[in-house]
mmCIF file of C-alpha atoms in Angstrom:
data_model
loop_
_atom_site.group_PDB
_atom_site.id
_atom_site.type_symbol
_atom_site.label_atom_id
_atom_site.label_comp_id
_atom_site.label_asym_id
_atom_site.label_seq_id
_atom_site.Cartn_x
_atom_site.Cartn_y
_atom_site.Cartn_z
ATOM 1 C CA MET A 1 -20.499 3.483 11.161
ATOM 2 C CA SER A 2 -21.922 1.984 8.017
ATOM 3 C CA ASN A 3 -20.773 4.867 5.613
ATOM 4 C CA CYS A 4 -17.021 4.614 6.697
ATOM 5 C CA LEU A 5 -13.652 3.549 4.625
ATOM 6 C CA LYS A 6 -11.050 1.461 6.197
ATOM 7 C CA TYR A 7 -7.477 1.561 4.898
ATOM 8 C CA SER A 8 -4.060 -0.046 5.446
ATOM 9 C CA ILE A 9 -0.792 1.193 4.017
ATOM 10 C CA ILE A 10 1.492 -1.055 2.351
ATOM 11 C CA TYR A 11 5.187 -0.039 3.121
ATOM 12 C CA ALA A 12 8.491 -1.287 1.457
ATOM 13 C CA VAL A 13 11.098 -1.056 4.500
ATOM 14 C CA ILE A 14 14.342 0.512 2.860
ATOM 15 C CA ARG A 15 16.309 0.690 6.154
ATOM 16 C CA PRO A 16 15.064 -1.811 8.496
ATOM 17 C CA GLU A 17 17.550 -1.177 11.326
ATOM 18 C CA ILE A 18 16.040 2.380 11.676
ATOM 19 C CA SER A 19 12.523 1.382 10.435
ATOM 20 C CA GLU A 20 12.751 3.639 7.383
ATOM 21 C CA ARG A 21 10.143 2.957 5.108
ATOM 22 C CA VAL A 22 8.249 4.059 1.973
ATOM 23 C CA SER A 23 4.474 3.702 1.154
ATOM 24 C CA VAL A 24 4.025 2.022 -1.836
ATOM 25 C CA GLY A 25 0.421 0.717 -1.956
ATOM 26 C CA LEU A 26 -3.016 0.967 -0.273
ATOM 27 C CA ILE A 27 -5.602 -1.380 1.020
ATOM 28 C CA ILE A 28 -8.892 0.178 0.986
ATOM 29 C CA VAL A 29 -11.892 -1.632 2.656
ATOM 30 C CA ASP A 30 -15.444 -0.455 1.610
ATOM 31 C CA GLY A 31 -17.949 -2.812 3.491
ATOM 32 C CA ASP A 32 -17.167 -6.362 2.109
ATOM 33 C CA LYS A 33 -15.115 -4.943 -0.852
ATOM 34 C CA ILE A 34 -11.434 -4.746 -0.529
ATOM 35 C CA ASP A 35 -9.293 -2.412 -3.290
ATOM 36 C CA ILE A 36 -5.677 -2.715 -3.323
ATOM 37 C CA ARG A 37 -3.785 -0.220 -5.315
ATOM 38 C CA TYR A 38 -0.193 0.558 -5.502
ATOM 39 C CA SER A 39 2.146 3.083 -7.284
ATOM 40 C CA ARG A 40 4.272 1.724 -9.998
ATOM 41 C CA GLN A 41 6.148 5.010 -10.021
ATOM 42 C CA LYS A 42 6.962 4.529 -6.208
ATOM 43 C CA LEU A 43 7.952 0.882 -6.833
ATOM 44 C CA ASN A 44 10.397 2.108 -9.600
ATOM 45 C CA ALA A 45 11.827 4.992 -7.149
ATOM 46 C CA ILE A 46 12.858 2.462 -4.392
ATOM 47 C CA GLN A 47 14.769 0.251 -6.738
ATOM 48 C CA PRO A 48 18.258 1.629 -5.889
ATOM 49 C CA PHE A 49 17.569 1.104 -2.093
ATOM 50 C CA PHE A 50 17.440 -2.599 -2.479
ATOM 51 C CA SER A 51 19.540 -5.376 -4.098
ATOM 52 C CA GLU A 52 18.110 -6.919 -7.366
ATOM 53 C CA LYS A 53 16.736 -9.784 -5.447
ATOM 54 C CA GLU A 54 15.106 -7.846 -2.661
ATOM 55 C CA TYR A 55 13.502 -5.472 -5.115
ATOM 56 C CA LYS A 56 12.161 -8.279 -7.240
ATOM 57 C CA PHE A 57 10.546 -9.899 -4.082
ATOM 58 C CA VAL A 58 9.178 -6.620 -2.909
ATOM 59 C CA SER A 59 7.600 -5.641 -6.251
ATOM 60 C CA ARG A 60 6.269 -8.976 -6.781
ATOM 61 C CA VAL A 61 4.459 -9.232 -3.385
ATOM 62 C CA VAL A 62 2.932 -5.776 -3.706
ATOM 63 C CA ILE A 63 1.848 -6.465 -7.380
ATOM 64 C CA SER A 64 0.638 -9.924 -6.562
ATOM 65 C CA MET A 65 -1.570 -8.592 -3.627
ATOM 66 C CA LYS A 66 -3.618 -6.725 -6.186
ATOM 67 C CA LYS A 67 -3.366 -9.044 -9.313
ATOM 68 C CA ASN A 68 -4.079 -12.358 -7.210
ATOM 69 C CA GLN A 69 -6.472 -10.626 -4.704
ATOM 70 C CA THR A 70 -4.834 -12.498 -1.858
ATOM 71 C CA ILE A 71 -6.065 -10.130 0.610
ATOM 72 C CA ASN A 72 -9.681 -10.812 0.663
ATOM 73 C CA SER A 73 -10.660 -10.105 4.320
ATOM 74 C CA THR A 74 -10.098 -7.591 7.428
ATOM 75 C CA GLU A 75 -8.686 -10.851 9.155
ATOM 76 C CA ALA A 76 -6.261 -11.211 6.365
ATOM 77 C CA ILE A 77 -5.105 -7.523 6.672
ATOM 78 C CA ASN A 78 -4.771 -7.959 10.609
ATOM 79 C CA TYR A 79 -2.681 -10.823 10.036
ATOM 80 C CA LEU A 80 -0.251 -8.937 7.487
ATOM 81 C CA THR A 81 -0.047 -5.969 10.277
ATOM 82 C CA ARG A 82 1.491 -8.650 12.825
ATOM 83 C CA TYR A 83 3.458 -10.414 10.201
ATOM 84 C CA SER A 84 6.326 -8.305 9.129
ATOM 85 C CA ASN A 85 9.643 -9.004 7.314
ATOM 86 C CA ASN A 86 12.673 -6.780 6.587
ATOM 87 C CA LEU A 87 11.254 -5.707 3.450
ATOM 88 C CA ILE A 88 7.407 -5.276 3.504
ATOM 89 C CA SER A 89 4.996 -4.013 6.371
ATOM 90 C CA VAL A 90 1.424 -3.234 6.453
ATOM 91 C CA SER A 91 -0.143 -0.591 8.832
ATOM 92 C CA PRO A 92 -2.932 -1.708 10.954
ATOM 93 C CA LEU A 93 -6.549 -0.868 9.609
ATOM 94 C CA GLN A 94 -7.450 2.791 10.264
ATOM 95 C CA VAL A 95 -11.081 3.834 9.960
ATOM 96 C CA ILE A 96 -12.330 7.170 8.506
ATOM 97 C CA ASP A 97 -15.702 8.751 8.625
ATOM 98 C CA VAL A 98 -16.184 9.475 4.848
ATOM 99 C CA GLU A 99 -18.499 8.426 2.344
ATOM 100 C CA PRO A 100 -16.960 5.515 0.150
ATOM 101 C CA THR A 101 -16.878 7.057 -3.289
ATOM 102 C CA LYS A 102 -14.630 6.792 -6.122
ATOM 103 C CA GLN A 103 -13.259 10.473 -5.394
ATOM 104 C CA SER A 104 -12.663 9.662 -1.601
ATOM 105 C CA LYS A 105 -10.676 6.422 -2.439
ATOM 106 C CA GLU A 106 -8.503 8.344 -5.109
ATOM 107 C CA LYS A 107 -8.041 11.236 -2.524
ATOM 108 C CA LEU A 108 -6.784 8.522 0.088
ATOM 109 C CA PHE A 109 -4.646 7.256 -2.372
ATOM 110 C CA LYS A 110 -3.038 10.389 -3.337
ATOM 111 C CA SER A 111 -2.811 11.437 0.303
ATOM 112 C CA TYR A 112 -0.915 8.198 1.630
ATOM 113 C CA VAL A 113 0.768 6.740 -1.404
ATOM 114 C CA TYR A 114 1.210 8.874 -4.609
ATOM 115 C CA GLU A 115 0.077 11.815 -6.393
ATOM 116 C CA ARG A 116 1.357 12.903 -9.777
ATOM 117 C CA SER A 117 3.216 16.091 -9.251
ATOM 118 C CA ARG A 118 2.298 18.858 -11.638
ATOM 119 C CA LYS A 119 4.818 21.013 -13.439
ATOM 120 C CA SER A 120 4.864 24.595 -12.324
ATOM 121 C CA ALA A 121 5.681 27.357 -14.676
#
């Protein structure tokens, strides 16, 4: 399984009492390389579901995951899947048997997090 991608979805939990959540980011593991992506549009869209303080927390955590590269191993991802709070959760790592290319990573992001909708005529 050397040519496989692993991924984990970053969720904002908008209604913890019923586990309602929205995917806002994706952690992609390609061998030793970890790529974290998030959707600014999705973060903006979920803002009305949180208090100002909660929203700032959620957006800062998601943005800092990418900016500060705080997730640097699969062990760190596995830890985050076990650690959860009422605002952010991370899914367990999943493995898919696809060639790790720029296009496959983009398709994965579009499938699980965000694809800009096209206007229809």
